[in-house]
Amino acid sequence: MDDDARAHPDAAAEGTASRPDEPAGRAATGPAPSAAAPAGHAGAVVADRFDRVVWHDIYGQSAALRELAGELGERHVHSADLLTDAFLAAYKAAPRLREAAEMEHSRLVNHRVVAALLDSPGFAELHRETVGDPYAAAMAVLAQAGALRRMLDDARPDRDRDERADRARQGAGDAVTVGAEAPRQTGDEADGSDGSDEDGTAPGPAADAVRRTDGDAARRAAAGVGQALAAAVPGVPAAARGAVAKSAAGARKEAALMRAWGVGAGEQERMSFDERARLAERLRTGRLAEWAELIGRFRQMADGERARKVENATGELIGVTLGDDLSRVVPSELASLGLPELRAVFAARYAAGELMLYDSRGEQATGRGAVIACVDTSHSMYEAGPGGITREAWAKACALALLDQARQGGRDFVGIVFSAADKLRVFRFPADRPAGPDRVLDFAETFLGGGTSYQRPLTAACELLEEEFNDSARRRGDIVMLTDDDCGVTEEWMRGWNEAKRRLGFRVFGVGIGAPRVAAAGSVLEALCDNLRSVEDFTDVHAAADLFRVI
């Protein structure tokens, strides 16, 4: 017994046609088919009730699928069943196609189309992206819409033959029913009985003759109309190959975009069909869409650097030094504690910071407050650098990687987009709340234009760290300045800046993007920052890799 027979014991689910104005696979109710003319299946792909629940759910969520069903319904009355089959072929882990002999004649065109899709060389690649994912499977169906239109148009003569065959088969069933009932009715009228013999059996010879004669005639008619059904529908295999290749490329690109922008599988599953479709469209057409690969590479690189980061632990031993860190005291110093007469000497050397300690080389992350990325979006940031990548794209990729860094460490993140003194936008991402993809995209796509001012964004960053300190007593935040321009600051402002750094204990990292002079000795950015680097080759994301080990 196949999946449908188990799921639908009354055989009504796939033995009857679905209406064109309802989702495919939903069976129309009606009398059971005659034994002389058994009804075939409406669905070409074997499925159970749970698969169909998934289809009905995604069909109800997607206005695009319903519009496509309505449009194709003008070409083919059973197009809703065709969409169901195309969806199930992409969604099921191991889609199984029925034998053509098991199908309703009017669905044989559907069977041919779905068979061509499954046999296409690129179907396995598409299936890897869509299996078990209702949204991806539905998007694959939508991507195949153009090819489905062409295939249905090419198959019009075959559909007409199929429908005539169905009508002939239905006529055969009606003829058999009438032939079987006619003798019984005659007998009832004659003697008032129920038409049975005395032993309770139906009249044999006359009724059997009628059934055999009418049934044979109907079967011959149906077979004559359906002889051409085994021939391939012209153009279907080629159109199917194109449709599968297109949908596979679209599914692969969308999956890559989601990964690049940090939208995880769990977050995607929580979205409705339309929400996920709108997000995918925004990712495909947004300001930084063409640099999605760079953004993904940066985030992956930051993940790798986080794994290598040394935090509150010693690194490689490189020698011996002097100090008072008891966790690194060499064993010979500790041995003196075993002699009472040397304990006073140990205490004196400890107080003076002259104990012999192991010296190590390693980086330690000391930041605990918010991570604040100040991203320059002046006109010059739109210029392309080496590799054709814009300075803005590089800066935004770095900022988004810092967002991931902050969230992994349970720290608040703030993105400050700035240009001239009167142009600034602040995007806050608290550690205790999800960073929704729409909000992240708003931050990444904001571009203000104009000139460059250091004082305005750095003052805003100081105020945010001051607020955090007052609210939660957290210090040691990190400010990262991403810019391609150098501009002056006033002495009075500089004094306030240094005082704020001392009081709040934050660090400042500077990244000069595509402009060596910005990070050169004597530049304003150098005076503002504790850690400064210049990135000129945008194609080498490892140029700033160490940034993610120390933040």
mmCIF file of C-alpha atoms in Angstrom, residues 154-346:
data_model
loop_
_atom_site.group_PDB
_atom_site.id
_atom_site.type_symbol
_atom_site.label_atom_id
_atom_site.label_comp_id
_atom_site.label_asym_id
_atom_site.label_seq_id
_atom_site.Cartn_x
_atom_site.Cartn_y
_atom_site.Cartn_z
ATOM 1 C CA ASP A 154 3.459 23.035 -25.745
ATOM 2 C CA ALA A 155 1.385 20.246 -24.230
ATOM 3 C CA ARG A 156 -2.018 21.654 -25.218
ATOM 4 C CA PRO A 157 -2.767 18.948 -27.879
ATOM 5 C CA ASP A 158 -1.852 16.198 -25.411
ATOM 6 C CA ARG A 159 -4.032 17.762 -22.712
ATOM 7 C CA ASP A 160 -6.982 17.794 -25.079
ATOM 8 C CA ARG A 161 -6.480 14.079 -25.793
ATOM 9 C CA ASP A 162 -6.149 13.381 -22.073
ATOM 10 C CA GLU A 163 -9.413 15.126 -21.293
ATOM 11 C CA ARG A 164 -11.233 13.225 -24.063
ATOM 12 C CA ALA A 165 -9.841 9.992 -22.644
ATOM 13 C CA ASP A 166 -11.124 10.918 -19.199
ATOM 14 C CA ARG A 167 -14.560 11.693 -20.596
ATOM 15 C CA ALA A 168 -14.566 8.356 -22.410
ATOM 16 C CA ARG A 169 -13.555 6.544 -19.238
ATOM 17 C CA GLN A 170 -16.249 8.348 -17.271
ATOM 18 C CA GLY A 171 -18.777 7.423 -19.947
ATOM 19 C CA ALA A 172 -17.718 3.814 -19.612
ATOM 20 C CA GLY A 173 -18.354 3.937 -15.896
ATOM 21 C CA ASP A 174 -21.793 5.471 -16.380
ATOM 22 C CA ALA A 175 -22.691 2.899 -19.045
ATOM 23 C CA VAL A 176 -21.740 0.015 -16.816
ATOM 24 C CA THR A 177 -23.752 1.452 -13.943
ATOM 25 C CA VAL A 178 -26.824 1.966 -16.126
ATOM 26 C CA GLY A 179 -26.454 -1.490 -17.713
ATOM 27 C CA ALA A 180 -26.282 -3.132 -14.325
ATOM 28 C CA GLU A 181 -29.291 -1.316 -12.962
ATOM 29 C CA ALA A 182 -31.603 -1.622 -15.966
ATOM 30 C CA PRO A 183 -32.532 -5.340 -15.534
ATOM 31 C CA ARG A 184 -32.964 -4.830 -11.819
ATOM 32 C CA GLN A 185 -35.353 -1.920 -12.372
ATOM 33 C CA THR A 186 -37.319 -3.930 -14.950
ATOM 34 C CA GLY A 187 -37.651 -6.814 -12.584
ATOM 35 C CA ASP A 188 -38.751 -4.532 -9.773
ATOM 36 C CA GLU A 189 -41.463 -2.993 -11.873
ATOM 37 C CA ALA A 190 -42.714 -6.386 -13.032
ATOM 38 C CA ASP A 191 -43.130 -8.206 -9.758
ATOM 39 C CA GLY A 192 -42.472 -5.630 -7.078
ATOM 40 C CA SER A 193 -39.420 -7.574 -5.884
ATOM 41 C CA ASP A 194 -35.898 -6.223 -5.325
ATOM 42 C CA GLY A 195 -34.636 -7.795 -8.554
ATOM 43 C CA SER A 196 -32.827 -10.649 -6.842
ATOM 44 C CA ASP A 197 -33.250 -14.319 -7.475
ATOM 45 C CA GLU A 198 -34.782 -16.417 -4.779
ATOM 46 C CA ASP A 199 -31.355 -17.212 -3.406
ATOM 47 C CA GLY A 200 -30.598 -13.481 -3.037
ATOM 48 C CA THR A 201 -28.263 -13.127 -6.032
ATOM 49 C CA ALA A 202 -28.535 -10.510 -8.769
ATOM 50 C CA PRO A 203 -29.974 -11.642 -12.169
ATOM 51 C CA GLY A 204 -27.027 -13.097 -14.038
ATOM 52 C CA PRO A 205 -27.114 -13.546 -17.822
ATOM 53 C CA ALA A 206 -28.917 -10.414 -18.992
ATOM 54 C CA ALA A 207 -27.189 -7.985 -16.654
ATOM 55 C CA ASP A 208 -23.789 -9.525 -17.308
ATOM 56 C CA ALA A 209 -24.248 -9.203 -21.033
ATOM 57 C CA VAL A 210 -25.124 -5.522 -20.741
ATOM 58 C CA ARG A 211 -22.162 -4.841 -18.495
ATOM 59 C CA ARG A 212 -19.738 -6.660 -20.770
ATOM 60 C CA THR A 213 -21.003 -4.988 -23.941
ATOM 61 C CA ASP A 214 -21.044 -1.412 -22.593
ATOM 62 C CA GLY A 215 -17.823 -1.787 -20.625
ATOM 63 C CA ASP A 216 -15.909 -3.200 -23.598
ATOM 64 C CA ALA A 217 -17.119 -0.390 -25.825
ATOM 65 C CA ALA A 218 -16.120 2.279 -23.304
ATOM 66 C CA ARG A 219 -12.700 0.747 -22.780
ATOM 67 C CA ARG A 220 -12.086 0.598 -26.525
ATOM 68 C CA ALA A 221 -13.048 4.260 -26.837
ATOM 69 C CA ALA A 222 -10.773 5.316 -23.986
ATOM 70 C CA ALA A 223 -7.877 3.273 -25.353
ATOM 71 C CA GLY A 224 -8.290 4.742 -28.814
ATOM 72 C CA VAL A 225 -8.231 8.285 -27.514
ATOM 73 C CA GLY A 226 -5.249 7.619 -25.241
ATOM 74 C CA GLN A 227 -2.916 5.818 -27.639
ATOM 75 C CA ALA A 228 -0.776 8.946 -28.170
ATOM 76 C CA LEU A 229 -0.212 9.565 -24.441
ATOM 77 C CA ALA A 230 3.025 7.603 -24.339
ATOM 78 C CA ALA A 231 4.674 10.019 -26.770
ATOM 79 C CA ALA A 232 6.799 12.764 -25.206
ATOM 80 C CA VAL A 233 5.338 16.237 -25.025
ATOM 81 C CA PRO A 234 7.527 18.330 -27.360
ATOM 82 C CA GLY A 235 9.906 20.709 -25.611
ATOM 83 C CA VAL A 236 9.277 19.478 -22.065
ATOM 84 C CA PRO A 237 12.750 18.024 -21.294
ATOM 85 C CA ALA A 238 14.609 21.105 -22.546
ATOM 86 C CA ALA A 239 12.288 23.504 -20.698
ATOM 87 C CA ALA A 240 12.603 21.412 -17.543
ATOM 88 C CA ARG A 241 16.402 21.560 -17.702
ATOM 89 C CA GLY A 242 16.297 25.344 -17.961
ATOM 90 C CA ALA A 243 13.766 25.636 -15.137
ATOM 91 C CA VAL A 244 15.755 23.415 -12.779
ATOM 92 C CA ALA A 245 19.016 25.214 -13.540
ATOM 93 C CA LYS A 246 17.410 28.606 -12.912
ATOM 94 C CA SER A 247 15.742 27.581 -9.659
ATOM 95 C CA ALA A 248 18.920 25.845 -8.424
ATOM 96 C CA ALA A 249 20.974 28.984 -9.064
ATOM 97 C CA GLY A 250 18.368 31.133 -7.312
ATOM 98 C CA ALA A 251 18.171 28.832 -4.276
ATOM 99 C CA ARG A 252 21.961 28.666 -4.022
ATOM 100 C CA LYS A 253 22.338 32.443 -4.250
ATOM 101 C CA GLU A 254 19.638 33.095 -1.668
ATOM 102 C CA ALA A 255 21.152 30.595 0.773
ATOM 103 C CA ALA A 256 24.544 32.265 0.340
ATOM 104 C CA LEU A 257 23.030 35.708 0.955
ATOM 105 C CA MET A 258 21.335 34.525 4.145
ATOM 106 C CA ARG A 259 24.577 33.022 5.422
ATOM 107 C CA ALA A 260 26.576 36.120 4.503
ATOM 108 C CA TRP A 261 24.212 38.390 6.406
ATOM 109 C CA GLY A 262 24.129 36.095 9.424
ATOM 110 C CA VAL A 263 20.478 35.020 9.104
ATOM 111 C CA GLY A 264 20.525 31.540 10.600
ATOM 112 C CA ALA A 265 18.309 28.596 9.683
ATOM 113 C CA GLY A 266 16.361 28.867 12.954
ATOM 114 C CA GLU A 267 15.606 32.530 12.359
ATOM 115 C CA GLN A 268 14.479 31.788 8.804
ATOM 116 C CA GLU A 269 12.110 29.052 9.988
ATOM 117 C CA ARG A 270 10.420 31.477 12.378
ATOM 118 C CA MET A 271 9.570 33.852 9.529
ATOM 119 C CA SER A 272 6.402 33.559 7.480
ATOM 120 C CA PHE A 273 6.742 32.950 3.749
ATOM 121 C CA ASP A 274 6.116 36.580 2.835
ATOM 122 C CA GLU A 275 8.513 37.884 5.530
ATOM 123 C CA ARG A 276 11.290 35.640 4.308
ATOM 124 C CA ALA A 277 10.585 36.495 0.670
ATOM 125 C CA ARG A 278 10.715 40.236 1.423
ATOM 126 C CA LEU A 279 14.000 39.810 3.301
ATOM 127 C CA ALA A 280 15.516 37.799 0.438
ATOM 128 C CA GLU A 281 14.437 40.443 -2.074
ATOM 129 C CA ARG A 282 15.970 43.159 0.056
ATOM 130 C CA LEU A 283 19.233 41.248 0.304
ATOM 131 C CA ARG A 284 19.299 40.725 -3.464
ATOM 132 C CA THR A 285 18.592 44.353 -4.360
ATOM 133 C CA GLY A 286 20.063 46.298 -1.426
ATOM 134 C CA ARG A 287 22.914 48.761 -1.457
ATOM 135 C CA LEU A 288 25.545 46.183 -0.488
ATOM 136 C CA ALA A 289 24.089 43.179 -2.351
ATOM 137 C CA GLU A 290 27.070 42.820 -4.679
ATOM 138 C CA TRP A 291 29.462 42.765 -1.710
ATOM 139 C CA ALA A 292 27.651 39.998 0.166
ATOM 140 C CA GLU A 293 30.565 37.626 -0.423
ATOM 141 C CA LEU A 294 32.993 40.090 1.179
ATOM 142 C CA ILE A 295 30.668 40.507 4.165
ATOM 143 C CA GLY A 296 30.422 36.734 4.548
ATOM 144 C CA ARG A 297 34.198 36.316 4.330
ATOM 145 C CA PHE A 298 34.726 38.955 6.999
ATOM 146 C CA ARG A 299 32.264 37.365 9.371
ATOM 147 C CA GLN A 300 33.840 33.941 8.883
ATOM 148 C CA MET A 301 37.292 35.396 9.428
ATOM 149 C CA ALA A 302 36.115 37.080 12.631
ATOM 150 C CA ASP A 303 34.706 33.740 13.836
ATOM 151 C CA GLY A 304 38.058 32.111 13.230
ATOM 152 C CA GLU A 305 39.957 34.841 15.051
ATOM 153 C CA ARG A 306 37.597 34.557 18.025
ATOM 154 C CA ALA A 307 38.468 30.893 18.295
ATOM 155 C CA ARG A 308 42.195 31.751 18.390
ATOM 156 C CA LYS A 309 41.841 34.641 20.815
ATOM 157 C CA VAL A 310 43.655 34.385 24.174
ATOM 158 C CA GLU A 311 41.627 35.790 27.012
ATOM 159 C CA ASN A 312 42.873 36.059 30.619
ATOM 160 C CA ALA A 313 45.485 33.340 30.016
ATOM 161 C CA THR A 314 49.191 33.216 29.360
ATOM 162 C CA GLY A 315 50.479 32.821 25.833
ATOM 163 C CA GLU A 316 53.810 31.601 24.493
ATOM 164 C CA LEU A 317 56.650 31.705 27.056
ATOM 165 C CA ILE A 318 59.514 33.848 25.829
ATOM 166 C CA GLY A 319 61.700 34.334 28.928
ATOM 167 C CA VAL A 320 61.810 35.649 32.487
ATOM 168 C CA THR A 321 60.965 39.118 33.723
ATOM 169 C CA LEU A 322 60.444 40.895 37.066
ATOM 170 C CA GLY A 323 57.131 41.729 38.672
ATOM 171 C CA ASP A 324 54.594 40.877 41.361
ATOM 172 C CA ASP A 325 52.180 38.526 39.528
ATOM 173 C CA LEU A 326 52.116 35.471 41.835
ATOM 174 C CA SER A 327 50.432 33.350 39.116
ATOM 175 C CA ARG A 328 53.627 33.530 37.017
ATOM 176 C CA VAL A 329 56.325 33.191 39.707
ATOM 177 C CA VAL A 330 59.120 30.793 38.726
ATOM 178 C CA PRO A 331 59.512 27.691 40.957
ATOM 179 C CA SER A 332 62.899 28.795 42.379
ATOM 180 C CA GLU A 333 61.242 31.900 43.886
ATOM 181 C CA LEU A 334 58.518 29.775 45.498
ATOM 182 C CA ALA A 335 61.171 27.488 46.986
ATOM 183 C CA SER A 336 62.379 30.334 49.192
ATOM 184 C CA LEU A 337 59.052 30.257 51.015
ATOM 185 C CA GLY A 338 60.023 26.867 52.382
ATOM 186 C CA LEU A 339 62.836 28.415 54.441
ATOM 187 C CA PRO A 340 61.709 30.626 57.340
ATOM 188 C CA GLU A 341 64.752 32.854 57.092
ATOM 189 C CA LEU A 342 64.000 33.672 53.396
ATOM 190 C CA ARG A 343 60.305 34.465 53.764
ATOM 191 C CA ALA A 344 61.000 38.083 54.729
ATOM 192 C CA VAL A 345 63.231 38.456 51.650
ATOM 193 C CA PHE A 346 60.427 37.069 49.434
#
